[in-house]
Tab-separated table of C-alpha atoms and ligand atoms in Angstrom:
chain	number	residue	atom	x	y	z
A	1015	MET	CA	9.779	-3.048	35.818
A	1016	ARG	CA	8.535	0.187	34.264
A	1017	GLU	CA	5.706	0.218	31.712
A	1018	PRO	CA	6.931	0.282	28.108
A	1019	PHE	CA	6.622	3.730	26.474
A	1020	ALA	CA	4.615	4.053	23.255
A	1021	ILE	CA	4.639	6.870	20.701
A	1022	THR	CA	2.065	6.780	17.901
A	1023	ILE	CA	2.463	8.574	14.576
A	1024	ASP	CA	-0.647	8.536	12.418
A	1025	GLY	CA	-1.548	10.357	9.220
A	1026	PRO	CA	-2.518	9.988	5.569
A	1027	ALA	CA	-0.531	8.314	2.777
A	1028	ALA	CA	2.971	9.671	2.175
A	1029	SER	CA	2.831	12.159	5.039
A	1030	GLY	CA	6.276	10.998	6.140
A	1031	LYS	CA	5.162	8.759	9.007
A	1032	THR	CA	7.389	5.784	8.343
A	1033	SER	CA	10.733	7.511	7.889
A	1034	THR	CA	9.984	9.887	10.770
A	1035	ALA	CA	8.934	7.059	13.083
A	1036	TYR	CA	12.118	5.124	12.280
A	1037	GLN	CA	14.378	8.081	13.022
A	1038	VAL	CA	12.572	8.895	16.271
A	1039	ALA	CA	12.899	5.257	17.364
A	1040	GLU	CA	16.586	5.201	16.491
A	1041	ALA	CA	17.295	8.420	18.401
A	1042	LEU	CA	15.456	7.270	21.529
A	1043	GLY	CA	16.662	3.651	21.449
A	1044	PHE	CA	13.095	2.445	20.860
A	1045	HIS	CA	11.774	0.012	18.245
A	1046	HIS	CA	9.903	1.217	15.180
A	1047	VAL	CA	6.798	-0.778	14.195
A	1048	ASP	CA	5.268	0.115	10.809
A	1049	SER	CA	1.657	-1.098	10.892
A	1050	GLY	CA	1.239	-0.225	7.201
A	1051	ALA	CA	4.051	-2.690	6.427
A	1052	LEU	CA	1.971	-5.434	8.073
A	1053	TYR	CA	-1.065	-4.565	5.908
A	1054	ARG	CA	1.266	-4.528	2.921
A	1055	ALA	CA	2.819	-7.891	3.917
A	1056	ALA	CA	-0.646	-9.488	4.230
A	1057	THR	CA	-1.504	-8.083	0.787
A	1058	ALA	CA	1.734	-9.389	-0.749
A	1059	ALA	CA	1.087	-12.822	0.795
A	1060	ALA	CA	-2.469	-12.828	-0.614
A	1061	LEU	CA	-1.132	-11.842	-4.059
A	1062	ARG	CA	1.424	-14.660	-3.934
A	1063	ALA	CA	-1.299	-17.149	-3.007
A	1064	ASN	CA	-3.777	-15.882	-5.607
A	1065	PRO	CA	-2.471	-13.353	-8.138
A	1066	ALA	CA	-5.975	-12.914	-9.612
A	1067	GLY	CA	-6.861	-11.033	-6.466
A	1068	ASN	CA	-10.472	-12.015	-5.748
A	1069	TRP	CA	-9.842	-12.864	-2.099
A	1070	ASN	CA	-12.097	-13.289	0.888
A	1071	GLU	CA	-11.036	-12.635	4.459
A	1072	PRO	CA	-10.339	-16.276	5.506
A	1073	ALA	CA	-8.133	-16.771	2.421
A	1074	VAL	CA	-6.127	-13.631	3.238
A	1075	LEU	CA	-5.660	-14.733	6.843
A	1076	VAL	CA	-4.421	-18.163	5.732
A	1077	ALA	CA	-2.053	-16.567	3.193
A	1078	ALA	CA	-0.770	-14.177	5.892
A	1079	ARG	CA	0.577	-17.097	7.928
A	1080	ILE	CA	3.838	-16.725	5.971
A	1081	VAL	CA	4.323	-13.281	7.592
A	1082	GLU	CA	6.489	-13.014	10.688
A	1083	MET	CA	8.096	-10.045	12.394
A	1084	GLU	CA	11.888	-9.942	12.635
A	1085	ALA	CA	13.617	-7.804	15.257
A	1086	ARG	CA	16.294	-5.539	13.793
A	1087	LYS	CA	18.357	-2.876	15.504
A	1088	ALA	CA	15.759	-0.097	15.675
A	1089	SER	CA	12.721	-1.794	14.127
A	1090	PHE	CA	10.535	-4.839	13.683
A	1091	CYS	CA	10.108	-5.740	10.011
A	1092	PRO	CA	7.764	-8.222	8.369
A	1093	LEU	CA	9.377	-11.175	6.568
A	1094	LEU	CA	7.535	-13.231	3.939
A	1095	ALA	CA	8.255	-16.970	4.226
A	1096	GLY	CA	11.328	-16.097	6.270
A	1097	GLU	CA	12.774	-13.622	3.774
A	1098	ASP	CA	13.023	-9.854	3.457
A	1099	ALA	CA	10.443	-8.657	0.905
A	1100	GLU	CA	10.729	-4.875	1.227
A	1101	GLY	CA	10.697	-4.271	-2.561
A	1102	GLU	CA	7.638	-6.480	-3.009
A	1103	ILE	CA	5.591	-4.957	-0.201
A	1104	ARG	CA	6.294	-1.368	-1.372
A	1105	GLY	CA	5.590	-2.197	-5.053
A	1106	GLU	CA	2.737	-0.941	-7.219
A	1107	ALA	CA	0.753	-4.204	-7.178
A	1108	VAL	CA	0.577	-4.253	-3.385
A	1109	THR	CA	-0.108	-0.499	-3.127
A	1110	ALA	CA	-3.069	-0.852	-5.502
A	1111	LYS	CA	-4.689	-3.609	-3.390
A	1112	VAL	CA	-3.699	-2.825	0.185
A	1113	SER	CA	-6.617	-0.533	1.069
A	1114	ALA	CA	-9.148	-3.237	0.113
A	1115	ILE	CA	-7.314	-5.785	2.273
A	1116	ALA	CA	-7.095	-3.276	5.142
A	1117	LYS	CA	-10.903	-2.997	5.135
A	1118	MET	CA	-11.243	-6.624	6.299
A	1119	SER	CA	-11.935	-6.621	10.021
A	1120	GLY	CA	-10.133	-9.931	10.581
A	1121	VAL	CA	-7.020	-8.508	8.927
A	1122	ARG	CA	-7.237	-5.388	11.118
A	1123	ASP	CA	-7.501	-7.638	14.221
A	1124	TRP	CA	-4.455	-9.619	13.005
A	1125	VAL	CA	-2.337	-6.451	12.570
A	1126	ASN	CA	-3.553	-4.895	15.816
A	1127	ALA	CA	-2.741	-8.011	17.870
A	1128	GLN	CA	0.845	-8.030	16.561
A	1129	VAL	CA	1.332	-4.340	17.255
A	1130	ARG	CA	-0.076	-4.643	20.790
A	1131	ASP	CA	2.081	-7.709	21.548
A	1132	LEU	CA	5.207	-5.742	20.597
A	1133	ALA	CA	4.079	-2.626	22.511
A	1134	ASP	CA	3.467	-4.772	25.617
A	1135	LEU	CA	7.138	-5.759	25.680
A	1136	HIS	CA	9.134	-2.924	24.110
A	1137	ASP	CA	9.362	0.857	23.957
A	1138	VAL	CA	7.925	1.520	20.523
A	1139	VAL	CA	7.207	4.159	17.909
A	1140	VAL	CA	4.292	2.844	15.857
A	1141	ASP	CA	3.132	4.504	12.667
A	1142	GLY	CA	-0.158	4.003	10.861
A	1143	ARG	CA	-3.607	5.518	10.685
A	1144	ASP	CA	-5.561	4.334	13.698
A	1145	ILE	CA	-2.750	3.599	16.158
A	1146	GLY	CA	-3.528	6.471	18.560
A	1147	THR	CA	-7.286	5.925	18.334
A	1148	VAL	CA	-7.877	2.158	18.159
A	1149	VAL	CA	-4.682	0.183	18.593
A	1150	LEU	CA	-2.806	1.933	21.429
A	1151	PRO	CA	-5.260	4.488	22.884
A	1152	ASN	CA	-3.154	4.773	26.056
A	1153	ALA	CA	0.072	5.702	24.254
A	1154	ARG	CA	2.073	8.370	26.077
A	1155	VAL	CA	2.682	10.554	22.999
A	1156	LYS	CA	0.389	10.767	19.973
A	1157	VAL	CA	1.197	12.688	16.824
A	1158	PHE	CA	-0.862	13.140	13.665
A	1159	LEU	CA	1.161	14.213	10.617
A	1160	LEU	CA	-0.390	16.333	7.899
A	1161	ALA	CA	1.028	17.641	4.649
A	1162	GLU	CA	-0.506	19.174	1.542
A	1163	ALA	CA	-1.372	16.650	-1.164
A	1164	ARG	CA	1.047	18.014	-3.775
A	1165	GLU	CA	3.940	17.991	-1.302
A	1166	ARG	CA	3.119	14.393	-0.328
A	1167	ALA	CA	3.131	13.429	-4.027
A	1168	ARG	CA	6.485	15.201	-4.476
A	1169	ARG	CA	8.047	13.317	-1.559
A	1170	ARG	CA	6.708	9.942	-2.679
A	1171	LEU	CA	8.103	10.419	-6.212
A	1172	LEU	CA	11.457	11.568	-4.870
A	1173	GLN	CA	11.583	8.427	-2.709
A	1174	ARG	CA	10.576	6.139	-5.588
A	1175	LEU	CA	12.451	7.714	-8.519
A	1176	GLY	CA	15.371	9.343	-6.726
A	1177	ARG	CA	14.600	12.660	-8.492
A	1178	GLU	CA	11.930	15.368	-8.607
A	1179	GLY	CA	8.797	14.365	-10.534
A	1180	THR	CA	7.663	16.167	-13.669
A	1181	ASP	CA	4.344	18.062	-13.576
A	1182	SER	CA	2.432	15.190	-15.137
A	1183	GLU	CA	4.068	12.641	-12.811
A	1184	LEU	CA	3.097	14.853	-9.867
A	1185	ASP	CA	-0.515	15.061	-11.102
A	1186	GLU	CA	-0.695	11.288	-11.504
A	1187	GLU	CA	0.843	10.576	-8.084
A	1188	ALA	CA	-1.389	13.156	-6.351
A	1189	ALA	CA	-4.454	11.508	-7.941
A	1190	LYS	CA	-3.354	8.055	-6.704
A	1191	LEU	CA	-2.764	9.413	-3.197
A	1192	ALA	CA	-6.186	11.125	-3.212
A	1193	GLN	CA	-7.807	7.829	-4.205
A	1194	ARG	CA	-6.050	5.976	-1.372
A	1195	ASP	CA	-6.871	8.809	1.094
A	1196	ALA	CA	-10.553	8.365	0.200
A	1197	LEU	CA	-10.415	4.589	0.673
A	1198	ASP	CA	-8.587	4.971	4.004
A	1199	ALA	CA	-10.593	7.956	5.291
A	1200	VAL	CA	-12.643	5.994	7.853
A	1201	GLN	CA	-9.622	4.845	9.847
A	1202	THR	CA	-7.479	7.975	9.297
A	1203	VAL	CA	-8.813	10.206	12.065
A	1204	PRO	CA	-6.662	11.992	14.670
A	1205	ALA	CA	-7.089	10.969	18.291
A	1206	PRO	CA	-8.591	13.809	20.382
A	1207	ASP	CA	-5.333	13.996	22.345
A	1208	ALA	CA	-3.009	13.848	19.307
A	1209	ILE	CA	-0.634	16.706	18.540
A	1210	MET	CA	-1.198	17.835	14.939
A	1211	LEU	CA	2.005	18.496	12.973
A	1212	ASP	CA	1.685	20.037	9.513
A	1213	THR	CA	4.939	19.077	7.825
A	1214	THR	CA	4.333	20.741	4.433
A	1215	ASP	CA	7.095	23.286	5.082
A	1216	MET	CA	9.115	21.291	7.606
A	1217	SER	CA	12.322	19.409	6.966
A	1218	GLN	CA	12.534	15.758	7.945
A	1219	ALA	CA	15.098	16.608	10.638
A	1220	GLU	CA	12.815	19.271	12.086
A	1221	GLN	CA	9.785	16.988	12.383
A	1222	VAL	CA	11.899	14.256	13.959
A	1223	ARG	CA	13.302	16.779	16.449
A	1224	GLN	CA	9.818	18.026	17.395
A	1225	ILE	CA	8.556	14.505	18.135
A	1226	ILE	CA	11.668	13.657	20.155
A	1227	ASP	CA	11.109	16.849	22.191
A	1228	LEU	CA	7.479	15.861	22.821
A	1229	ALA	CA	8.574	12.391	23.901
A	1230	ARG	CA	11.227	13.753	26.291
A	1231	ALA	CA	8.713	16.194	27.757
A	1232	ALA	CA	6.418	13.200	28.387
A	1233	GLY	CA	9.191	11.338	30.216
A	1234	ALA	CA	10.911	9.245	27.530
A	1235	SER	CA	14.611	8.713	28.099
A	1236	GLU	CA	17.215	6.880	26.024
B	1161	CDP	O1	3.301	4.756	3.630
B	1161	CDP	P1	1.946	4.846	3.002
B	1161	CDP	O2	1.248	6.038	3.505
B	1161	CDP	O3	1.943	4.654	1.545
B	1161	CDP	O4	1.006	3.692	3.502
B	1161	CDP	P2	1.315	2.623	4.591
B	1161	CDP	O5	1.473	3.268	5.918
B	1161	CDP	O6	2.386	1.740	4.092
B	1161	CDP	O7	-0.078	1.833	4.643
B	1161	CDP	C1	-0.529	1.074	3.529
B	1161	CDP	C2	-2.043	0.890	3.640
B	1161	CDP	O8	-2.341	0.110	4.807
B	1161	CDP	C3	-2.869	2.152	3.785
B	1161	CDP	O9	-3.185	2.731	2.517
B	1161	CDP	C4	-4.101	1.658	4.528
B	1161	CDP	O10	-5.031	1.087	3.633
B	1161	CDP	C5	-3.554	0.541	5.400
B	1161	CDP	N1	-3.333	0.918	6.797
B	1161	CDP	C6	-4.418	0.961	7.651
B	1161	CDP	O11	-5.554	0.759	7.218
B	1161	CDP	N2	-4.231	1.199	8.984
B	1161	CDP	C7	-2.998	1.410	9.468
B	1161	CDP	N3	-2.844	1.599	10.785
B	1161	CDP	C8	-1.888	1.411	8.610
B	1161	CDP	C9	-2.070	1.172	7.268
C-alpha cells in the first residue's frame, strides 16, 4: 500500500487556511483536518465544564474527553458529546480563550496525536500553525499563507456578518486579530521548506488552484 499523502497549510489567523484546505481536499479526494477546530473544541469543552474559565491543563484534558472526530465526505470534524457544535466552537467566547488553551503543552500533544493518527491512515490536507514544522514535518507539500492584516479582518467580517464591515468594525477586528497573532506568534512560523503564498490580492479560487497544482507536481492524484 502506498504511503498516505499529506499537505499542510499553515498561517496566521483569518489568512484563509480553513476554507482553502477544505476546497483543496475536496478537489483531490483527500480529507481536510482543521487542527484549529480541535483547539477550539477543547476550549468549548472546557468552557462547558467551567464557564468561569480559570482552568488548569489536567482539567482541560478531562473536559476534552467529550470531543471526538467524525468522518464526513471531505473532512474530519470535531463533535462535542456526540453532536455538531460548529456555531459554538467558532463563537466569540471560544475565540477569546482559545490561544490560552493552545499554550498548554498537554493540549498541543492531544491535538497533535489526533492529527497524526488521521494522517497515518488517510490522504489529508491539514491546516493550522505548526503543522508543517512540528506535527507533520515529512508532509509532501507545505504551504504558508500570508495576507495583510486589514484584508484578513475584511474577510473575517464578511464571513461572520455576511457583508462588508464598516471602518470602525474593520479597526476592531484587525485589533483582535493582531492580539491573537501576538499570542500565537511562537507556533506560527513557516517551515524552511514551505511555499509562501501571499493571498492579499488573490481570489479564493486562485489560491486553491495554486495549491492543487503544487500537490499534483509533487505526485498527488485523485
Ligand atoms: O481560523 P482562525 O485563524 O481564526 O484560527 P483557528 O485555525 O481556528 O485556530 C484557533 C486557535 O487555535 C489559534 O488562535 C491558535 O491559538 C490555536 N492553534 C494553534 O495553536 N496551533 C494550530 N496548529 C492551530 C490552531
